Coordinates of C-alpha atoms and ligand atoms in Angstrom, one line a residue:
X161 CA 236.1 -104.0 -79.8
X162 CA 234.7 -103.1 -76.3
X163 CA 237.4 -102.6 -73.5
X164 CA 236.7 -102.9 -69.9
X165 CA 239.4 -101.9 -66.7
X166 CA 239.3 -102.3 -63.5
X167 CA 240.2 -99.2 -61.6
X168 CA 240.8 -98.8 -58.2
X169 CA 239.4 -96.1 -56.8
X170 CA 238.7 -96.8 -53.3
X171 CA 235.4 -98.3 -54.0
X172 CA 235.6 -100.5 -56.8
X173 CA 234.2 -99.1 -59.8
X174 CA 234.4 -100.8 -63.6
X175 CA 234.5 -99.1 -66.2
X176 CA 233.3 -99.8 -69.7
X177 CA 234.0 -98.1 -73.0
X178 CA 230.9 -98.4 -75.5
X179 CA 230.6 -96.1 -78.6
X180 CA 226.9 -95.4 -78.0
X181 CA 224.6 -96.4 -75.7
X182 CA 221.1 -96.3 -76.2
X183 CA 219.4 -96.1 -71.9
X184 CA 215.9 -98.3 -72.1
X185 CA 215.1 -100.9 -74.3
X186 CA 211.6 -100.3 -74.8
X187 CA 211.0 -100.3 -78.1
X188 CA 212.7 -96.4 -79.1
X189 CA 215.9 -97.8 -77.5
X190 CA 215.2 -101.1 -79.8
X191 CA 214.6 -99.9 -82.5
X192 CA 217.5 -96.9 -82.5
X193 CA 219.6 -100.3 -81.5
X194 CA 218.8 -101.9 -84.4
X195 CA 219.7 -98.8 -86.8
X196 CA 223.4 -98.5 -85.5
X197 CA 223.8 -102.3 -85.4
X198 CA 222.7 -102.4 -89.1
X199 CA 225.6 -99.8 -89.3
X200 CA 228.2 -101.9 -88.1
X201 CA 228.3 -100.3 -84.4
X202 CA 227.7 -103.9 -83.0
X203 CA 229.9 -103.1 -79.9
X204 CA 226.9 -100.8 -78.0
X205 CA 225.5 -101.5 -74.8
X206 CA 221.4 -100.8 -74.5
X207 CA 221.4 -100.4 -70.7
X208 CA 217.6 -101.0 -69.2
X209 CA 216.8 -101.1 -65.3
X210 CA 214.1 -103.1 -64.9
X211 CA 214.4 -107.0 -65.2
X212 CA 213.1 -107.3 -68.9
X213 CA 212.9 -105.7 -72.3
X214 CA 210.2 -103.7 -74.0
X215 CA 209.2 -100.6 -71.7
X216 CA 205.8 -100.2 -71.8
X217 CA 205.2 -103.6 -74.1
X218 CA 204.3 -106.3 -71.6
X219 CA 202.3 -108.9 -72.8
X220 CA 201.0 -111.8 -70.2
X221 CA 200.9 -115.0 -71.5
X222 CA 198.4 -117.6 -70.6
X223 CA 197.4 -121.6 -71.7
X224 CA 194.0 -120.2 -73.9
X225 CA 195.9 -116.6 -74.5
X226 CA 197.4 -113.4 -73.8
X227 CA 196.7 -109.9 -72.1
X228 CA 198.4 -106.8 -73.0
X229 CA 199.1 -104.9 -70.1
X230 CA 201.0 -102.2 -71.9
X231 CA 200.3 -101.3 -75.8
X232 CA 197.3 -103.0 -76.7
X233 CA 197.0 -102.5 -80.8
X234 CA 199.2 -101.6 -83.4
X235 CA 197.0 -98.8 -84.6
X236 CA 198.7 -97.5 -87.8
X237 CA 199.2 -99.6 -90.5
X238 CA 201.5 -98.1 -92.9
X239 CA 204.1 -97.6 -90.2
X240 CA 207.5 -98.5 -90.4
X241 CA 206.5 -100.3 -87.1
X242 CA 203.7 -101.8 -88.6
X243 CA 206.2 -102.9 -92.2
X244 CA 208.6 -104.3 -89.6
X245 CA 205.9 -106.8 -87.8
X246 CA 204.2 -107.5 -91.3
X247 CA 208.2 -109.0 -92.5
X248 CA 208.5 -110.9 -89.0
X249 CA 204.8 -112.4 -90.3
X250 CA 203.7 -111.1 -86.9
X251 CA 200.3 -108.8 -88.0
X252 CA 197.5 -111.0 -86.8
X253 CA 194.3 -110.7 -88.6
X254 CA 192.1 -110.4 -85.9
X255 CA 191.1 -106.9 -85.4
X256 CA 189.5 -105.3 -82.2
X257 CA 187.3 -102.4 -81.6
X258 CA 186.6 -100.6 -77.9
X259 CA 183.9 -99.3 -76.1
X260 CA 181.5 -101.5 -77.5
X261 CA 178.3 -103.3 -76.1
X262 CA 175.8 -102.2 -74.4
X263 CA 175.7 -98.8 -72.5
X264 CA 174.0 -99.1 -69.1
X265 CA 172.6 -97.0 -66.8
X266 CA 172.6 -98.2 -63.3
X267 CA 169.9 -100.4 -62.7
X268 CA 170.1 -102.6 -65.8
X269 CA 168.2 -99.9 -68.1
X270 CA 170.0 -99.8 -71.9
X271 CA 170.5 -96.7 -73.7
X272 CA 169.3 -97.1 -77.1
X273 CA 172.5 -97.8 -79.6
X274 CA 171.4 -95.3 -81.8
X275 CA 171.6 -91.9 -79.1
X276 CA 175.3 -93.7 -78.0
X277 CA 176.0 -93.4 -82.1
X278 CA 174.7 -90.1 -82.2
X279 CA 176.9 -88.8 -79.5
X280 CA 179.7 -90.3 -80.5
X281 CA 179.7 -89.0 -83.8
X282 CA 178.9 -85.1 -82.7
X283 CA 182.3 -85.6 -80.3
X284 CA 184.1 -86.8 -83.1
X285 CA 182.7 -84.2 -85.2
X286 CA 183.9 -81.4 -82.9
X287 CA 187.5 -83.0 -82.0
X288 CA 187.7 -82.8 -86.1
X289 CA 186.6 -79.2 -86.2
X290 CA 189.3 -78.6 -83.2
X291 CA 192.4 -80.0 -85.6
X292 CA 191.7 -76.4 -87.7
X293 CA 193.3 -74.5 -84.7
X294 CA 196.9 -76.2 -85.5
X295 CA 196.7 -74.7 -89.1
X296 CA 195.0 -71.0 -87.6
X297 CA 197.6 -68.0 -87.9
X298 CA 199.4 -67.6 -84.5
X299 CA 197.5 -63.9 -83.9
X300 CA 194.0 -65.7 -84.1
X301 CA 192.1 -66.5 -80.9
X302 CA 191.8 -70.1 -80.5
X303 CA 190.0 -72.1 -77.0
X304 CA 193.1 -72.7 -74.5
X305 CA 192.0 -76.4 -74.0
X306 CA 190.0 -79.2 -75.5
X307 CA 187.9 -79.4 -73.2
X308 CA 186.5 -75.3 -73.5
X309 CA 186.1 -76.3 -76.8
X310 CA 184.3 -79.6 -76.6
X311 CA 182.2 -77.9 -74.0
X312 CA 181.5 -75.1 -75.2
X313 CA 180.9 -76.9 -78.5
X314 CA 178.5 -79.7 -76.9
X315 CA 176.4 -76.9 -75.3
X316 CA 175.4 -75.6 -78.3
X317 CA 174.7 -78.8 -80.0
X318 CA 172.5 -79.7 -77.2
X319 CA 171.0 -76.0 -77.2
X320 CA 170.0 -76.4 -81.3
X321 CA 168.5 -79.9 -80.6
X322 CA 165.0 -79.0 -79.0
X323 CA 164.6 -82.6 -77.1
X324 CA 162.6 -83.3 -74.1
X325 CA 164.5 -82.8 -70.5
X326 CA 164.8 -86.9 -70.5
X327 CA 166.5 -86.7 -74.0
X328 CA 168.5 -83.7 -73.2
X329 CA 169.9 -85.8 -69.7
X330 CA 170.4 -88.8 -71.4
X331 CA 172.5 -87.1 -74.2
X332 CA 174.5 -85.1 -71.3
X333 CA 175.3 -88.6 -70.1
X334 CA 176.4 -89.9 -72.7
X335 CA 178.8 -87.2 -73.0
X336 CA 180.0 -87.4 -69.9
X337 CA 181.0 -91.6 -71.1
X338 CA 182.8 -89.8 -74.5
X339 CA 185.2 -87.3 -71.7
X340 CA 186.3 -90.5 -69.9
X341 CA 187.1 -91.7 -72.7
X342 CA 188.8 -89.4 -74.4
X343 CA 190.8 -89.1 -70.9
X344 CA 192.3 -92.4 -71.5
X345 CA 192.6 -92.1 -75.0
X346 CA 194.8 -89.1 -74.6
X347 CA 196.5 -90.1 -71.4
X348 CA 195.9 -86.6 -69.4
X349 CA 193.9 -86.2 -66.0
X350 CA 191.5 -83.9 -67.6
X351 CA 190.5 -82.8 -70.7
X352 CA 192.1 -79.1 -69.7
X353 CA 195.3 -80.7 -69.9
X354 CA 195.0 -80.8 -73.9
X355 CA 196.2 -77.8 -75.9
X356 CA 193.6 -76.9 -78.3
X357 CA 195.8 -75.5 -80.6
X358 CA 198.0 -78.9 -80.4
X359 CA 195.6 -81.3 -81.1
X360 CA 195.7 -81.0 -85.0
X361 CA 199.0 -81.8 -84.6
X362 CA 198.4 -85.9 -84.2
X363 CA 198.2 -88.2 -87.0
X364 CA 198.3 -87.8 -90.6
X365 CA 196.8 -89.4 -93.4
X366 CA 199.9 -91.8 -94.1
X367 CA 198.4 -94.4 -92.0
X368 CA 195.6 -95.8 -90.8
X369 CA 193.8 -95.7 -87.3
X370 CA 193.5 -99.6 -86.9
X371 CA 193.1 -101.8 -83.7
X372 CA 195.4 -104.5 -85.1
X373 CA 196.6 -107.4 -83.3
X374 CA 199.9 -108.7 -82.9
X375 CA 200.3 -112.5 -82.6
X376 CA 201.8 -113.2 -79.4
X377 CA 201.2 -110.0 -78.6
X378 CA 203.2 -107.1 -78.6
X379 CA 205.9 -109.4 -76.9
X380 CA 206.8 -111.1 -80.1
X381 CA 207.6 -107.7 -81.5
X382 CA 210.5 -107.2 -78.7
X383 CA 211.7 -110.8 -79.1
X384 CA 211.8 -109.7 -82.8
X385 CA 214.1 -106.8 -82.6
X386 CA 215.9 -107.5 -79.7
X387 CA 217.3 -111.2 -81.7
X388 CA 218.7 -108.5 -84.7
X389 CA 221.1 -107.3 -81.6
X390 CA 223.9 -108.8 -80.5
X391 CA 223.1 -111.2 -77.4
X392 CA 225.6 -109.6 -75.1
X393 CA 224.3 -105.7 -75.9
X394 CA 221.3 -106.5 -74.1
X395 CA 222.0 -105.3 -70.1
X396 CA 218.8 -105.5 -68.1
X397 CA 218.5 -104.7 -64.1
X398 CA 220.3 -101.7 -65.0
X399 CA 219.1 -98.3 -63.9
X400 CA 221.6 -95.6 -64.9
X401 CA 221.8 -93.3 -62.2
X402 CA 223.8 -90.4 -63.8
X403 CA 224.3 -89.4 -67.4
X404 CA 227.4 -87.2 -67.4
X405 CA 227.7 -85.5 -71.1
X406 CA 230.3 -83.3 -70.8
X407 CA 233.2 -85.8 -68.6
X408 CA 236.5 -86.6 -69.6
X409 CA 237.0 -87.8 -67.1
X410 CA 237.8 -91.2 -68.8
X411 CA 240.9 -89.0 -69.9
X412 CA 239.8 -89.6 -73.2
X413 CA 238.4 -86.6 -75.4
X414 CA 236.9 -89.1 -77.8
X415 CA 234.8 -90.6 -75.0
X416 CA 233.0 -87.5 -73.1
X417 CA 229.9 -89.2 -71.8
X418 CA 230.1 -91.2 -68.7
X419 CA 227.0 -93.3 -67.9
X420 CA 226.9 -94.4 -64.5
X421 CA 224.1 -97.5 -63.1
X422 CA 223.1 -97.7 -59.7
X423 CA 225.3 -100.8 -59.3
X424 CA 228.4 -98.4 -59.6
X425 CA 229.1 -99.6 -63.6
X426 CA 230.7 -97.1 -65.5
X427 CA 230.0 -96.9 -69.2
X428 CA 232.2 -94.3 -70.8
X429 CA 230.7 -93.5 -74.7
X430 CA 231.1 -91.5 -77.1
X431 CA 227.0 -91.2 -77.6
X432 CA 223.7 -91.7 -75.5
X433 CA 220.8 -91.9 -76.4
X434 CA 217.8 -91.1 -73.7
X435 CA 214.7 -93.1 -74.4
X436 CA 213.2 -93.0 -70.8
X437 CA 209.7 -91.8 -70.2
X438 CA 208.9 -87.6 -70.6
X439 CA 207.7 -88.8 -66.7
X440 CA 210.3 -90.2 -65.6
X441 CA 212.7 -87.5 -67.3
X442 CA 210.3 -85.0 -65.3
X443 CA 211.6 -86.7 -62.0
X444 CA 214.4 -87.0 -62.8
X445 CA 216.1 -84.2 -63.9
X446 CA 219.1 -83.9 -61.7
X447 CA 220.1 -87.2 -63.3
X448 CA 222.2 -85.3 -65.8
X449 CA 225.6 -83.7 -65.0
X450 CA 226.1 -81.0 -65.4
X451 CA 222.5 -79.9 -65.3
X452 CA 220.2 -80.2 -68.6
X453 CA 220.4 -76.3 -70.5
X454 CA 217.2 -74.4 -69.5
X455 CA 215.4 -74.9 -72.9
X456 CA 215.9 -78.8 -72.4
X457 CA 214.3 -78.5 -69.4
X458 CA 211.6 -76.3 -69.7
X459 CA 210.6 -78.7 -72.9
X460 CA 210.5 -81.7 -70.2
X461 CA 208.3 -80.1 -68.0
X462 CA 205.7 -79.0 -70.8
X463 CA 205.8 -81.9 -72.2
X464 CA 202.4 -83.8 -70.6
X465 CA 202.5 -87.4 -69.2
X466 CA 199.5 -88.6 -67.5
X467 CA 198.2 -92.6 -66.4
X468 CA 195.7 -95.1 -67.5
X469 CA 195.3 -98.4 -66.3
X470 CA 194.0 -101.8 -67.3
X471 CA 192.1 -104.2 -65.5
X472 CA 192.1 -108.0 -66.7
X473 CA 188.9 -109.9 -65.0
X474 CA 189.0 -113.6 -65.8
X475 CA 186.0 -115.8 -65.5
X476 CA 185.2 -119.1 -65.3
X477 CA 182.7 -119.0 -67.7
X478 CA 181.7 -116.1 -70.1
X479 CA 178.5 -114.8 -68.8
X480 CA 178.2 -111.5 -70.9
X481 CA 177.8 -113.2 -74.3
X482 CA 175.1 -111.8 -75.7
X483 CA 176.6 -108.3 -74.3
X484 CA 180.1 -107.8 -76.4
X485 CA 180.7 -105.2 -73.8
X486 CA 179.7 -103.2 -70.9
X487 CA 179.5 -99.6 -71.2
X488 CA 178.8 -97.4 -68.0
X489 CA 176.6 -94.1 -68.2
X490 CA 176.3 -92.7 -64.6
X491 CA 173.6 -90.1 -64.9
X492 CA 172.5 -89.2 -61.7
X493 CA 174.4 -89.3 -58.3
X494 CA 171.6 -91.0 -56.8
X495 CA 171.7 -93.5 -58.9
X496 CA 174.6 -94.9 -57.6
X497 CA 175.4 -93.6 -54.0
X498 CA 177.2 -97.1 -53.2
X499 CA 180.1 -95.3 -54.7
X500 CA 181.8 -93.5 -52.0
X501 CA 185.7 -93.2 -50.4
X502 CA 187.6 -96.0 -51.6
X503 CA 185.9 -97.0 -54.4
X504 CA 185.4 -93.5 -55.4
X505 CA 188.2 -94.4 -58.5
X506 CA 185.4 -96.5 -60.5
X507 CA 183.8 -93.8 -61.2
X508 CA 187.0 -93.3 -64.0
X509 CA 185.7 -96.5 -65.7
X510 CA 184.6 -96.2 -69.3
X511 CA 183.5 -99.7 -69.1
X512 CA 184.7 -103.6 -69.7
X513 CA 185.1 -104.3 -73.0
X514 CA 185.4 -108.5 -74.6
X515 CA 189.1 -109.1 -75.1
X516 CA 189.5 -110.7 -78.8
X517 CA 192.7 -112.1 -77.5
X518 CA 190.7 -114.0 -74.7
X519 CA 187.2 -115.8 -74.6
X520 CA 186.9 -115.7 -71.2
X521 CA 188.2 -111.8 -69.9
X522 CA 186.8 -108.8 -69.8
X523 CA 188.6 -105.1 -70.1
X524 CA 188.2 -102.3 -68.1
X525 CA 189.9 -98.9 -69.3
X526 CA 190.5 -96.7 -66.1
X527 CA 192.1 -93.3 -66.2
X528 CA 192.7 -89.8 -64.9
X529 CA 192.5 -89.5 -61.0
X530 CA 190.7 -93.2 -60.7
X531 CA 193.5 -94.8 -62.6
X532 CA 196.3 -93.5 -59.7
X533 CA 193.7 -94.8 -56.7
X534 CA 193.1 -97.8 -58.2
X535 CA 197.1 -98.8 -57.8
X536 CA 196.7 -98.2 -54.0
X537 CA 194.5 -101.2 -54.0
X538 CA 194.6 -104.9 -53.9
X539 CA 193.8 -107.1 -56.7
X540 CA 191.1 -108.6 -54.5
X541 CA 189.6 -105.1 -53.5
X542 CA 189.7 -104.1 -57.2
X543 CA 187.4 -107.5 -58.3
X544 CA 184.7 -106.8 -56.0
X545 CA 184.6 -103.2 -56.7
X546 CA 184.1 -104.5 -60.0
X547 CA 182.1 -107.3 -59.4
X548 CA 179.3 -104.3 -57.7
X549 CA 179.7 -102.2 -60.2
X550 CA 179.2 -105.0 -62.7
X551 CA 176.1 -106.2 -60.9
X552 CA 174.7 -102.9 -60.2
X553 CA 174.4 -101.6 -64.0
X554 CA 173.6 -104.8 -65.7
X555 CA 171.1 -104.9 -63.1
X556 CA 172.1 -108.9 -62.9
X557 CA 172.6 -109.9 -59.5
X558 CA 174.0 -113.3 -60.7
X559 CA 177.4 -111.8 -62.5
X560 CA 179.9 -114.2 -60.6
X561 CA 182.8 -112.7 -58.9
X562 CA 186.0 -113.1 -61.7
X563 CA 188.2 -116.2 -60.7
X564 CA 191.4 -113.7 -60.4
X565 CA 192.2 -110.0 -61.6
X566 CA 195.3 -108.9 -63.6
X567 CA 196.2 -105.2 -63.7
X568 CA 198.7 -102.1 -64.5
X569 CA 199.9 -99.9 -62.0
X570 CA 202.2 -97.8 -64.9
X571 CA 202.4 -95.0 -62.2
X572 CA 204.0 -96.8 -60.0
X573 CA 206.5 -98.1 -62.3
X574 CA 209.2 -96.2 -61.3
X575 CA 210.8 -96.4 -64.4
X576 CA 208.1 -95.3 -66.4
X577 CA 206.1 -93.1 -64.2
X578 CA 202.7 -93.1 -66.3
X579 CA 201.3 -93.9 -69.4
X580 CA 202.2 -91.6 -72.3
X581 CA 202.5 -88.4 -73.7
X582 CA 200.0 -85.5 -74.8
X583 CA 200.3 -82.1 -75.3
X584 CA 199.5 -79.4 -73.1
X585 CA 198.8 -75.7 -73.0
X586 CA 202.1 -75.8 -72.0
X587 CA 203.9 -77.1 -74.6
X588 CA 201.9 -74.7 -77.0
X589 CA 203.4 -71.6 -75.2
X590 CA 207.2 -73.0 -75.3
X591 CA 209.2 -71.9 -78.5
X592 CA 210.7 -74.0 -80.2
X593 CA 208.4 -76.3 -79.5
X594 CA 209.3 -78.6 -76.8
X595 CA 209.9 -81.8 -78.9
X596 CA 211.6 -80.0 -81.9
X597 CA 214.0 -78.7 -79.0
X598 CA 214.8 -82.6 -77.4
X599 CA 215.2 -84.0 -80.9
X600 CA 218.1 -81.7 -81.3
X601 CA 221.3 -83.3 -79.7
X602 CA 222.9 -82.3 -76.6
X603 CA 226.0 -80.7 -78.0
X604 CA 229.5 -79.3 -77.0
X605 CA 230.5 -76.3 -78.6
X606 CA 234.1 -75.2 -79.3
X607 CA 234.5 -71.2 -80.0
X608 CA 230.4 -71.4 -81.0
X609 CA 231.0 -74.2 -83.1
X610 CA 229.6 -77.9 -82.1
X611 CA 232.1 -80.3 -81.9
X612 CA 230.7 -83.4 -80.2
X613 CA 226.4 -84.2 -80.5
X614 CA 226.7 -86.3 -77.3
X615 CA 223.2 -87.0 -75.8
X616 CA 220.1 -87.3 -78.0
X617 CA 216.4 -87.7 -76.7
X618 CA 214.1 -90.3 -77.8
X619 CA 210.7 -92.3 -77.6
X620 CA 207.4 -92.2 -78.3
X621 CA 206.5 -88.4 -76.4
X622 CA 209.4 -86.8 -79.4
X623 CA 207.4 -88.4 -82.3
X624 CA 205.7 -84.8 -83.7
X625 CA 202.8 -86.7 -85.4
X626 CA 202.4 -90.0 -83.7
X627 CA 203.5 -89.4 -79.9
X628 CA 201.9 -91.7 -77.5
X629 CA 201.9 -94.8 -79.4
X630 CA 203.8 -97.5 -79.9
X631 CA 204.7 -97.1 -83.8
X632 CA 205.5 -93.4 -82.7
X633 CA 208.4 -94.5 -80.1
X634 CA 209.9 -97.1 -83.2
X635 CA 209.7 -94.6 -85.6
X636 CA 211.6 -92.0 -83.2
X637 CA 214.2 -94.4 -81.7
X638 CA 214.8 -95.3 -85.6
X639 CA 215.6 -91.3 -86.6
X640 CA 217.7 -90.4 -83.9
X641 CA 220.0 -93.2 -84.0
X642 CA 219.7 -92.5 -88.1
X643 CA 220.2 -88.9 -87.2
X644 CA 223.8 -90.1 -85.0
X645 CA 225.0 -92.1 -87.9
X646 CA 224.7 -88.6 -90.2
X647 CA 227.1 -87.0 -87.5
X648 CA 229.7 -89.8 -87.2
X649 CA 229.3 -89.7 -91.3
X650 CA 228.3 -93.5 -91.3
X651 CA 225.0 -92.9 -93.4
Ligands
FAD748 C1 198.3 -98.9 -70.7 C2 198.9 -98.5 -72.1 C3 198.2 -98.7 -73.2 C4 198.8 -98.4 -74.4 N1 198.1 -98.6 -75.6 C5 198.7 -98.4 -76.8 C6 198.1 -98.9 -78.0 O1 197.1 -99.5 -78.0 N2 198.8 -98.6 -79.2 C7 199.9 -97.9 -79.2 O2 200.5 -97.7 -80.3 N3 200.5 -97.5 -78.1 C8 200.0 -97.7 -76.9 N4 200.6 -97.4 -75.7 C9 201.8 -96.5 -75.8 C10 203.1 -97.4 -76.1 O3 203.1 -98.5 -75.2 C11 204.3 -96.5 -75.8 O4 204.1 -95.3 -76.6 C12 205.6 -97.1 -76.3 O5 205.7 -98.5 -75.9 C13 206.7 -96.3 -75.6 O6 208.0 -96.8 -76.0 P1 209.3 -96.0 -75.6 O7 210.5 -96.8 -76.0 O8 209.2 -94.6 -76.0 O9 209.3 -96.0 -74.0 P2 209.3 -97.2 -72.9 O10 208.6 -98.4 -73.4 O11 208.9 -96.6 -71.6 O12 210.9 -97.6 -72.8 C14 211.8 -96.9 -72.1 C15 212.6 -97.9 -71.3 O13 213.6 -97.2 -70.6 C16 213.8 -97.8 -69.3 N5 214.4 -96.8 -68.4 C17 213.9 -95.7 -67.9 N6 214.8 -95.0 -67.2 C18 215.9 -95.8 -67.1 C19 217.1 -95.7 -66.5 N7 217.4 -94.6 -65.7 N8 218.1 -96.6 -66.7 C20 217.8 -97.7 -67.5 N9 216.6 -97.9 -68.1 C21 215.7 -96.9 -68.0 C22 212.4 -98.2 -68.9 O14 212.4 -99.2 -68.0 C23 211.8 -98.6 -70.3 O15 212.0 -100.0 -70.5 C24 200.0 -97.7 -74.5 C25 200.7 -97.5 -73.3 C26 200.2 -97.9 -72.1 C27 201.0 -97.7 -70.8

């Protein structure tokens, strides 16, 4: 049983004893909840600051529907995420796709489907060719980033090709559309920010790349797991402002982490698990006393985290029917010279995308540099910018301004600080590697020997083959508290 005091120290300060205490219930702490509850540890606290559960899983609910302004698709069937959802009956079978439609130039004028095929499938060709550097010996020369590769890569491809300047341009354009959206695929600000020797590292051939839908969106996943916990674990408005791992100051040996929220709560435990954000970890360092060892840190800071955004436009009426999709290819600045200061961010777009989820929306996908402007803006600012740029490369002068705009600003979410995870040149110059070194538990050592594993890491940047998504953060929250349970000799 739990056991709370009262102590008087001046201010008032409670204080809590918890056996382990998982910080964030997004769906790492949710899932590593789950694990120790099914374990018998049903006296935990999962302590999360903002005002509801699920992290970066926010689904907005509507009469005809639902956004997802977080986690769009579960994209790996096959994953103990996915096997979780599929027993709650929860998989829907609609399926999405993105960056489909048409691809416009400014001006109305429609690349041919076939050249946007083409492209794609010589990007995807070289991004397969750049996995081989993760298996090359560690004395071969490999390209620092992704982006010398793909470069270097496309040049050549364009340089065996023989096509007219037109051809040539148009190609070069459509490459241009492939970077932005392999920016917001991989989270970073540039393609530079991608280790080429990493990226082979992602994915496996366990499970499947899908865009599946969750019914009730990704919500219904959270409500889910969070109903397997008991009612009163679940602490929300919560930030912990301190994560003391090596106090007694309980007086109790068997208790040595002291958790500490911003109301001045006190959770004393015997284990925490950290499964806030690599970005919010990054500023947040000095949140753990005494400070994190170097190699702890060092891995935070090489770990990347960048930002992408959504932008929800809802119509009145579905004008784009016979589109599917929007896709914008910028070719030439003079093209669109409109495009200046403020609204400098759209040029970030990939394009709007049909939301299967909801007749009547359209999707834009914004990231890198444009995705952080875009939060300094109104919702009304960021529907006409669309609205011109809508107008301006379907060449339709007619597409109605959207009835209302719903968006993301994950930078500015202070407890989340971003998107997700990638990996950088960084990362790939650390040894150990920086997630093998925060999957290891904070430890105390007595004469060299570890006595107590009191703090471990988790969430979706620590998952070695699926970091960034959302079966990646379940399947990590899951191991770690698994990996706790070895050391307390429960499983
Ligand atoms: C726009 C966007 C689109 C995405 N699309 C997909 C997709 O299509 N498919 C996919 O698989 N994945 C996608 N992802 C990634 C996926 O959402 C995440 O990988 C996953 O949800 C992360 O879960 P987590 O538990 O690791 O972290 P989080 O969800 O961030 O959970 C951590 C929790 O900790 C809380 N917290 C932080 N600090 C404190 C503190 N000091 N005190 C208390 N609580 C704290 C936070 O509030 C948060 O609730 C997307 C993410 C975004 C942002």
């Amino acid at each position: 049983p739990r056991l709370t005091a009262q102590w008087n120290l001046g201010i008032e300060k409670q204080i809590e004893l918890s056996p382990s205490i998982p910080i964030g219930a997004g769906l790492a702490g949710l899932a590593a909840a789950r694990v120790l509850v099914s374990q018998g540890i049903t006296d935990l606290k999962v302590l999360e600051a903002q005002d509801s559960i699920g992290g970066r899983l926010v689904t907005k609910k509507f009469d005809d529907g639902i956004v997802e302004l977080g986690a769009q698709w579960a994209h790996a069937s096959g994953s103990r995420m996915f096997d979780f959802a599929a027993d709650c009956g929860i998989i829907s079978s609609l399926e999405s796709s993105e960056g489909s439609g048409i691809y416009f130039y400014p001006g109305g004028k429609r690349v041919s489907q076939l050249l946007v095929e083409e492209i794609r499938n010589v990007v995807q060709d070289i991004l397969n060719r750049c996995i081989n550097f993760h298996y090359a010996e560690n004395d071969t020369k490999v390209p620092s980033t992704v982006a010398d590769f793909m470069h270097s890569e496309f040049e050549k491809y364009l340089n065996s090709c023989n096509d007219e300047e037109e051809i040539r341009e148009m190609k070069r354009d459509l490459y241009d559309w492939n970077v932005r959206f392999e920016v917001i695929d991989n989270s970073c600000n540039t393609l530079s920010d991608l280790s080429a020797r990493l990226w082979g590292q992602y994915g496996d051939d366990d499970c499947e790349q899908d865009h599946i839908n969750i019914t009730g969106g990704f919500t219904s996943l959270v409500d889910a797991l969070s109903q397997l916990l008991p009612q009163e674990a679940l602490v929300t408005s919560c930030p912990v402002s301190k994560v003391r791992w090596k106090s007694l100051a309980s007086g109790d040996e068997k208790h040595p982490c002291e958790v500490v929220c911003e109301d001045g709560t006190t959770y004393s435990a015997d284990h925490v698990i950290v499964t806030s954000s690599i970005g919010y970890l990054q500023n947040k360092l000095n949140m753990f006393e005494p400070p994190l060892p170097h190699d702890y840190q060092t891995a935070i800071k090489n770990l990347g985290f960048g930002t992408i955004n959504k932008i929800f436009l809802f119509y009145d009426e579905v004008w784009w029917r016979d589109l599917q999709g929007i896709q914008l290819v910028w070719g030439d600045k003079s093209l669109y010279d409109f495009v200046t200061g403020e609204m400098s961010w759209v040029r970030s777009i990939t394009g709007f995308d049909s939301v299967t989820t909801m007749d009547n929306v359209l999707l834009g996908w914004v990231g890198g540099e444009g995705a952080i402007e875009s939060e300094r803006l109104t919702e009304q600012e960021i529907a006409h910018h669309c609205t011109l740029v809508l107008r301006h490369f379907t060449g339709l002068p007619t597409v109605p301004d959207p009835s209302f705009v719903v968006r993301s600003r994950w930078s500015s979410n202070k407890y989340v600080c971003g998107a997700y995870s990638h990996l950088t040149p960084g990362s790939e110059s650390c040894n150990p590697h920086p997630q093998n070194t925060l999957l290891e538990p904070l430890s105390h050592s007595k004469n060299g020997e570890t006595s107590h594993c009191a703090v471990y890491f988790a969430g979706e940047a620590l998952h070695k083959k699926y970091y960034s998504t959302a079966h990646g953060a379940f399947d990590c929250g899951e191991s770690q508290a698994r990996k706790l349970l070895k050391h307390l000799k429960i499983s």
